[in-house]
């Protein structure tokens, strides 16, 4: 019954929808070559080929990501470049004081997060790590988990790893959190009783009303959305999706979303880090 | 002055005399249209960039009048002829009276 | 700037009403054009408007106008609450009478470009852009 109902909704394809050039090559600034389609990681059973959200967008939206000047998300990265060098908190330190030039100090970091932190005994997202730096090393206040300063900084850190393959670990001590994330991914939420998988695994490339469903990959986050004209964090997008199922959502930074981010990130292992990407 | 306004300009550092070059500009600005209402149902007043100009050595390249239908973070791309070396001045005029200015020097080479 | 779902519906309803009762909306559009042309006749040809057939989001729609020999080009969105979008005036150092920008469209509608040429004549073109308003606000 539920399957039939979803079939009806998804079956009403948007007539005359723009066909994205899904086989186009994504090269940013004429030099960063992105892997936008590749073989799915072994742990994924239902999908053979994973695809960046970029391959689902129209040509106009795709073009915006191919040049750092055309990509409006880079304006917010520039704001983070300034914040990187600003000393804050009781210890009078900036990010740069410990990590040096962001392009050197942070290269490759985005590709492996979320990541198990042995000392803390938990899986940490980039946001959690940044806030840990702020409080324990800088003596500064935490940033709001999905607020603009945080999301802009995550975008800066992501930007210096663009083109590197996502390589997030799901084994060892991270496996318990990963399993929780997987459970959430396949759990139906809300009055519409939809799981992540219902749209992004069973129906990607179909239309749900006017929306061209992607695989829900997060290798392009933070992403500049044409809809709200700013950078959006992974957890903000999760929250929006779950809200659209008419459910009470988890909060950005909650253990549930951290676990979900870990799981979803590993579904993109092999795609390139694209953040900040441009989406609709 | 709207908060956190930041202008970006992409122009070549050098050009051949008389060459036409592509210029791109973007300024971060909310472009509040005046059509929206806040949570209490009160109209949010219009607050936009209403004019953008690009001038090279005192001569106009382009002069744009903007209305609320221009997207958040206004973007323009256009062509400029570079007759000689000089300064290209970009100016954005805000509804609130603020003026944001950027200058790029272009050499002949 | 973002539109809430409610505002998007309201905008859509307004657009539907405008279709049913075209006179007021059309009057605003005609007035804006008349102000630009000072009532002169408007021809066709010599101007190109490039806009997507389908915009994934009406908040940011890339458009380009190209009108060789024009001194000014006005862009209009026929289905917006107010039809004006922007007017480009090309100066002596314009390398071409061509410009691109990103605009807001309240719904599916015609985008119109009118050029004032160097000899004082006017020419126009238009392009229909379908705007998808989806359910996945995020």
XYZ file of C-alpha atoms in Angstrom:
527
model
C 0.000 0.000 0.000
C 2.694 2.423 0.991
C 4.701 1.437 -2.054
C 1.706 2.050 -4.282
C 1.116 5.475 -2.779
C 4.714 6.541 -3.234
C 4.603 5.200 -6.755
C 1.738 7.533 -7.570
C 3.466 10.594 -6.175
C 6.728 9.872 -7.898
C 5.023 8.686 -11.046
C 3.553 12.124 -11.712
C 6.700 13.255 -13.404
C 7.081 16.922 -14.081
C 6.153 17.367 -17.699
C 8.837 18.913 -19.862
C 11.411 18.991 -17.103
C 14.819 20.277 -18.029
C 17.160 17.455 -18.758
C 20.396 17.991 -16.971
C 23.463 16.990 -18.844
C 24.085 14.185 -16.444
C 27.198 13.005 -18.232
C 28.854 16.429 -18.335
C 32.328 16.694 -16.840
C 32.725 18.850 -13.763
C 35.997 20.765 -13.890
C 36.260 23.765 -11.578
C 38.349 26.764 -12.661
C 39.573 24.693 -15.566
C 41.837 22.749 -13.208
C 40.058 20.814 -10.446
C 38.652 17.663 -12.026
C 35.802 16.154 -10.060
C 34.639 12.546 -9.997
C 30.868 12.908 -10.258
C 30.033 9.267 -11.062
C 31.802 6.220 -9.764
C 31.318 2.696 -8.501
C 29.371 2.504 -5.257
C 31.242 1.454 -2.116
C 30.887 -2.216 -1.178
C 28.599 -1.564 1.765
C 25.851 -0.223 -0.501
C 23.597 -2.993 -1.700
C 20.902 -1.197 -3.679
C 22.975 1.148 -5.847
C 25.742 0.229 -8.291
C 26.869 3.695 -9.293
C 27.002 6.712 -7.020
C 26.447 10.173 -8.495
C 27.135 13.659 -7.263
C 24.087 15.879 -6.879
C 25.700 18.035 -9.571
C 24.721 15.464 -12.220
C 21.031 15.970 -11.420
C 20.984 19.725 -11.920
C 20.199 21.751 -15.035
C 22.983 23.099 -17.219
C 22.535 26.617 -15.833
C 22.972 25.456 -12.246
C 25.845 23.161 -13.188
C 27.706 26.043 -14.802
C 27.601 28.121 -11.622
C 29.880 25.620 -9.886
C 32.491 25.476 -12.633
C 34.154 28.778 -11.826
C 34.929 30.208 -8.405
C 33.799 33.628 -9.466
C 30.454 32.401 -10.765
C 29.960 30.334 -7.585
C 28.312 32.725 -5.112
C 29.283 30.384 -2.262
C 32.863 31.551 -2.618
C 31.912 34.988 -1.260
C 31.163 33.294 2.036
C 34.381 31.296 1.855
C 36.185 34.638 1.595
C 34.492 35.736 4.805
C 35.840 32.596 6.470
C 39.331 33.331 5.109
C 39.245 36.530 7.150
C 37.867 34.745 10.233
C 40.670 32.160 9.915
C 43.235 34.833 10.815
C 41.271 36.569 13.586
C 42.442 35.865 17.146
C 39.517 35.180 19.447
C 38.955 34.057 23.032
C 41.034 34.107 26.208
C 44.110 32.538 24.640
C 44.388 35.151 21.945
C 44.758 32.617 19.155
C 43.428 32.403 15.644
C 42.954 29.285 13.520
C 46.061 30.324 11.590
C 48.236 30.367 14.725
C 48.026 26.577 15.022
C 47.120 25.454 11.508
C 49.039 27.962 9.399
C 47.854 28.589 5.888
C 44.464 26.974 5.447
C 45.373 25.509 2.067
C 48.270 23.608 3.647
C 46.969 22.924 7.131
C 43.512 21.750 6.149
C 44.138 19.963 2.848
C 42.540 16.522 2.940
C 40.694 17.076 6.199
C 37.201 17.411 4.708
C 37.658 14.156 2.795
C 37.855 11.994 5.941
C 35.214 13.654 8.140
C 33.148 12.705 10.115
C 35.910 10.826 11.892
C 36.458 8.904 15.125
C 38.234 10.962 17.789
C 40.142 8.611 20.080
C 40.649 11.058 22.942
C 37.026 12.098 23.064
C 35.761 8.599 22.362
C 33.239 9.812 19.797
C 32.688 10.375 16.096
C 33.184 14.026 15.307
C 31.956 16.141 12.449
C 34.034 19.069 11.185
C 31.691 21.400 13.048
C 32.301 19.559 16.330
C 36.040 19.676 15.761
C 35.934 23.401 14.992
C 33.950 24.096 18.149
C 36.371 21.961 20.168
C 39.226 24.088 18.807
C 37.340 27.244 19.678
C 36.615 26.261 23.259
C 39.687 24.275 24.329
C 42.445 25.859 22.248
C 41.206 29.411 21.770
C 39.118 29.929 24.884
C 36.373 31.310 22.658
C 32.636 30.694 22.616
C 31.220 27.901 20.508
C 29.671 28.845 17.208
C 26.063 27.884 16.602
C 26.247 24.465 14.934
C 24.561 25.444 11.680
C 24.993 29.220 11.886
C 26.638 31.233 9.131
C 30.134 31.670 10.680
C 30.374 27.899 11.234
C 29.005 26.908 7.841
C 31.244 29.418 6.086
C 34.296 28.043 7.930
C 33.359 24.457 7.042
C 33.061 25.615 3.424
C 36.554 27.114 3.558
C 37.989 23.898 5.001
C 36.134 21.887 2.342
C 37.278 24.144 -0.470
C 40.953 23.300 -0.003
C 40.191 19.572 -0.398
C 38.162 19.955 -3.577
C 38.844 17.213 -6.064
C 40.112 14.768 -3.436
C 38.108 11.550 -3.046
C 35.772 11.272 -0.067
C 37.262 8.570 2.131
C 35.284 8.327 5.365
C 35.871 5.295 7.579
C 32.933 3.201 8.729
C 34.879 0.466 10.482
C 36.677 0.128 13.815
C 35.433 2.353 16.611
C 33.197 4.326 14.199
C 31.153 1.251 13.310
C 28.615 1.632 16.113
C 27.791 5.238 15.153
C 27.750 4.231 11.486
C 25.205 1.487 12.210
C 22.976 4.005 13.992
C 23.206 6.313 10.995
C 22.274 3.499 8.663
C 19.259 2.646 10.809
C 18.099 6.268 10.658
C 18.622 6.322 6.872
C 16.183 3.462 6.418
C 13.623 4.551 9.040
C 10.393 6.113 7.795
C 9.667 9.414 9.501
C 6.752 11.793 9.720
C 3.165 11.803 8.608
C 4.312 11.000 5.087
C 6.228 7.996 6.419
C 9.251 8.553 4.230
C 12.790 7.385 4.841
C 15.877 8.877 3.245
C 16.059 5.706 1.148
C 12.519 6.059 -0.212
C 13.495 9.130 -2.168
C 17.268 9.017 -2.533
C 17.882 5.307 -3.016
C 14.663 3.908 -4.515
C 13.659 6.928 -6.583
C 16.676 9.023 -7.458
C 16.441 10.444 -10.986
C 12.628 10.422 -10.694
C 10.564 13.497 -10.017
C 8.618 14.117 -6.842
C 6.317 16.829 -8.102
C 8.761 19.303 -9.677
C 11.824 18.105 -7.769
C 14.411 16.027 -9.557
C 15.494 13.602 -6.863
C 19.220 13.104 -6.387
C 20.997 10.376 -4.473
C 21.217 12.713 -1.497
C 25.016 12.721 -1.545
C 26.757 15.196 0.774
C 30.175 15.435 -0.921
C 29.215 18.923 -2.139
C 28.393 20.406 1.264
C 28.239 23.092 2.411
C 26.206 23.978 -0.641
C 25.070 27.340 -1.965
C 21.386 26.961 -2.712
C 19.669 29.180 -5.253
C 16.607 28.864 -3.049
C 17.980 30.743 -0.039
C 21.085 32.320 -1.572
C 23.486 31.202 1.153
C 25.632 28.295 2.214
C 23.709 25.416 3.757
C 25.191 22.853 6.129
C 24.610 19.108 5.909
C 22.550 19.082 9.084
C 20.382 21.983 7.924
C 19.595 19.980 4.787
C 18.843 16.842 6.820
C 16.515 18.903 8.994
C 14.735 20.316 5.943
C 14.277 16.870 4.428
C 12.896 15.331 7.606
C 10.642 18.336 8.157
C 9.277 17.792 4.649
C 8.159 14.330 5.739
C 6.076 16.235 8.304
C 8.050 14.909 11.236
C 9.601 16.462 14.298
C 13.200 16.610 13.200
C 16.436 16.021 15.047
C 18.502 19.125 15.743
C 21.661 20.150 13.911
C 24.555 18.748 15.948
C 22.430 16.045 17.587
C 23.935 12.542 17.972
C 21.343 11.277 15.480
C 22.398 13.715 12.762
C 26.093 13.102 13.484
C 25.471 9.394 12.953
C 23.417 10.046 9.822
C 26.134 12.316 8.423
C 28.746 9.616 9.013
C 26.618 7.023 7.237
C 25.640 9.258 4.310
C 29.237 10.456 3.915
C 30.387 6.843 3.474
C 27.768 6.384 0.742
C 29.786 8.979 -1.172
C 33.214 7.387 -0.714
C 34.958 7.734 -4.062
C 33.174 10.904 -5.196
C 35.163 14.133 -5.018
C 34.934 16.701 -2.267
C 33.014 19.520 -4.007
C 32.096 21.911 -1.194
C 31.072 24.619 -1.627
C 28.872 23.310 -4.436
C 25.891 25.046 -6.052
C 22.465 23.428 -5.993
C 18.876 24.537 -6.534
C 24.876 50.033 5.647
C 23.646 46.484 5.228
C 25.701 44.033 7.262
C 28.604 42.069 5.814
C 28.389 43.561 2.314
C 31.323 42.323 0.273
C 32.096 43.081 -3.351
C 34.019 40.830 -5.715
C 35.329 41.860 -9.113
C 37.037 39.775 -11.764
C 38.958 41.814 -14.321
C 42.200 41.039 -16.156
C 45.383 42.678 -14.814
C 46.543 43.408 -18.355
C 44.952 43.919 -21.754
C 46.058 44.881 -25.253
C 45.281 48.510 -26.138
C 41.753 48.623 -27.554
C 40.964 45.091 -26.446
C 37.505 44.143 -25.219
C 37.678 42.208 -21.949
C 35.083 40.362 -19.879
C 34.318 41.791 -16.446
C 32.405 39.939 -13.725
C 31.107 41.485 -10.509
C 29.209 40.190 -7.504
C 28.254 41.931 -4.290
C 26.859 40.102 -1.272
C 23.592 41.811 -0.450
C 20.170 40.486 0.649
C 18.211 42.582 -1.903
C 15.166 42.702 0.366
C 12.373 43.151 -2.161
C 9.749 44.953 -0.064
C 7.255 42.233 -1.059
C 7.770 40.076 2.013
C 6.220 40.132 5.477
C 7.825 39.284 8.794
C 6.564 36.712 11.293
C 3.979 39.174 12.645
C 2.590 39.967 9.224
C 4.219 43.386 8.942
C 5.764 44.267 5.586
C 9.571 44.124 5.528
C 10.728 47.384 3.937
C 12.551 47.312 0.624
C 16.366 47.493 0.970
C 18.241 46.878 -2.264
C 21.231 47.957 -4.291
C 19.493 50.300 -6.755
C 22.354 51.243 -9.076
C 25.651 49.810 -10.246
C 28.231 51.589 -12.391
C 31.530 50.636 -13.994
C 33.745 53.515 -15.106
C 37.232 53.340 -16.670
C 39.422 56.455 -16.514
C 36.289 58.568 -16.167
C 34.454 56.995 -19.137
C 31.357 54.873 -18.540
C 31.392 51.194 -19.409
C 27.968 50.324 -18.051
C 25.409 51.954 -15.757
C 22.685 49.675 -14.406
C 19.456 50.576 -12.625
C 18.422 47.663 -10.399
C 14.901 46.801 -9.235
C 13.846 44.317 -6.527
C 13.649 41.531 -9.137
C 17.450 41.282 -9.172
C 18.515 38.231 -7.135
C 20.197 38.238 -3.753
C 23.962 38.838 -4.154
C 23.632 40.812 -7.435
C 25.832 39.524 -10.249
C 26.785 41.262 -13.493
C 28.924 40.200 -16.396
C 29.723 42.530 -19.295
C 32.403 43.624 -21.774
C 34.699 46.629 -21.448
C 37.016 48.208 -24.026
C 40.435 49.087 -22.607
C 41.911 51.960 -24.676
C 44.847 52.625 -22.355
C 46.203 51.700 -18.922
C 44.170 52.952 -16.013
C 41.746 52.305 -13.180
C 38.385 50.642 -13.449
C 36.059 51.849 -10.716
C 33.024 49.800 -9.690
C 30.345 51.457 -7.561
C 27.216 50.021 -5.964
C 24.542 52.316 -4.498
C 22.453 51.018 -1.589
C 18.872 52.170 -0.809
C 20.143 53.158 2.647
C 22.573 55.664 1.158
C 25.675 53.490 1.486
C 28.042 53.423 -1.455
C 30.393 50.497 -1.985
C 33.377 50.962 -4.257
C 36.077 48.714 -5.726
C 38.945 49.670 -8.030
C 40.994 47.475 -10.364
C 44.062 48.697 -12.190
C 44.506 47.401 -15.714
C 47.871 47.671 -17.466
C 48.565 47.513 -21.177
C 50.694 44.529 -22.051
C 16.019 36.556 0.498
C 13.858 33.463 0.626
C 10.183 32.834 0.072
C 8.273 30.743 2.521
C 5.988 28.092 1.145
C 3.022 30.263 2.096
C 4.425 33.256 0.260
C 5.196 31.117 -2.744
C 1.588 29.932 -2.827
C 0.356 33.496 -2.427
C 2.608 34.614 -5.258
C 1.391 31.754 -7.405
C -2.224 32.639 -6.655
C -1.524 36.233 -7.565
C -0.085 35.070 -10.834
C -3.166 32.939 -11.547
C -5.378 35.929 -10.813
C -3.232 38.047 -13.115
C -3.848 35.559 -15.899
C -7.565 35.579 -15.274
C -7.679 39.370 -15.005
C -4.850 40.510 -17.213
C -5.747 44.169 -17.337
C -4.065 45.619 -14.205
C -0.885 43.571 -14.573
C -0.734 44.240 -18.272
C -1.294 47.940 -17.625
C 1.711 48.054 -15.293
C 3.824 46.299 -17.907
C 2.625 48.562 -20.731
C 3.208 51.659 -18.581
C 6.757 50.599 -17.782
C 7.492 49.938 -21.455
C 5.910 53.255 -22.497
C 8.063 55.084 -19.987
C 11.171 53.570 -21.528
C 10.162 54.067 -25.171
C 8.299 57.354 -24.669
C 5.536 55.811 -26.717
C 7.685 55.095 -29.792
C 6.956 52.028 -31.913
C 8.894 48.912 -30.942
C 10.227 46.630 -33.654
C 11.767 43.171 -33.541
C 15.144 41.654 -34.354
C 18.677 42.676 -33.512
C 18.350 41.676 -29.878
C 18.962 38.302 -28.267
C 17.730 37.225 -24.848
C 19.182 34.047 -23.411
C 17.220 32.567 -20.525
C 16.683 28.979 -19.380
C 13.594 27.205 -20.662
C 13.134 25.878 -17.150
C 14.516 27.526 -14.030
C 15.212 25.185 -11.136
C 14.517 27.967 -8.694
C 12.780 31.248 -9.397
C 15.003 33.045 -6.886
C 18.080 32.922 -9.117
C 17.512 32.752 -12.868
C 20.516 33.539 -15.098
C 19.707 35.739 -18.115
C 21.809 37.428 -20.790
C 20.909 40.162 -23.259
C 22.872 41.014 -26.379
C 21.846 43.937 -28.571
C 24.661 45.152 -30.852
C 24.438 48.911 -31.291
C 22.083 49.489 -28.362
C 22.556 52.393 -25.955
C 20.287 50.838 -23.322
C 18.440 47.588 -22.657
C 15.513 47.212 -20.274
C 14.644 43.816 -18.804
C 11.087 43.085 -17.700
C 9.388 40.165 -15.977
C 5.778 40.197 -17.123
C 4.464 38.015 -14.305
C 6.208 39.556 -11.301
C 4.383 41.763 -8.767
C 6.229 44.658 -10.384
C 7.470 44.112 -13.954
C 10.741 46.082 -13.759
C 13.918 44.032 -13.427
C 16.797 46.305 -14.478
C 18.015 48.659 -17.182
C 21.520 48.516 -18.621
C 22.905 51.732 -20.120
C 26.008 51.113 -22.202
C 28.707 53.772 -22.146
C 31.419 54.685 -24.642
C 33.759 52.020 -23.258
C 31.293 49.142 -23.405
C 33.126 46.418 -25.307
C 29.804 45.013 -26.489
C 26.172 45.778 -25.799
C 25.896 42.548 -23.927
C 25.302 41.844 -20.218
C 24.361 38.974 -17.927
C 22.717 38.982 -14.519
C 20.596 36.774 -12.245
C 16.951 37.607 -11.647
C 13.901 36.647 -9.580
C 10.810 35.240 -11.234
C 7.634 34.771 -9.177
C 6.402 31.998 -11.461
C 6.303 30.783 -15.043
C 6.185 33.852 -17.279
C 7.634 35.777 -20.196
C 10.865 37.678 -19.674
C 11.023 40.664 -22.032
C 14.049 42.648 -23.224
C 13.681 45.968 -25.034
C 16.679 47.752 -26.559
C 17.005 51.413 -27.355
C 19.283 51.569 -30.389
C 21.843 54.222 -31.288
C 19.466 55.756 -33.866
C 16.689 56.143 -31.284
C 14.610 53.188 -32.492
C 13.441 50.384 -30.234
C 13.442 46.632 -30.628
C 12.230 43.844 -28.379
C 12.341 40.119 -27.785
C 10.977 37.787 -25.173
C 11.454 34.333 -23.778
C 9.185 32.124 -21.691
C 10.752 30.716 -18.539
C 9.021 27.923 -16.672
C 9.681 28.162 -12.955
C 9.472 24.973 -10.968
C 8.201 25.372 -7.438
C 8.918 22.094 -5.778
C 7.878 20.526 -2.525
C 11.308 19.854 -1.061
C 12.038 23.174 0.591
C 14.839 21.837 2.727
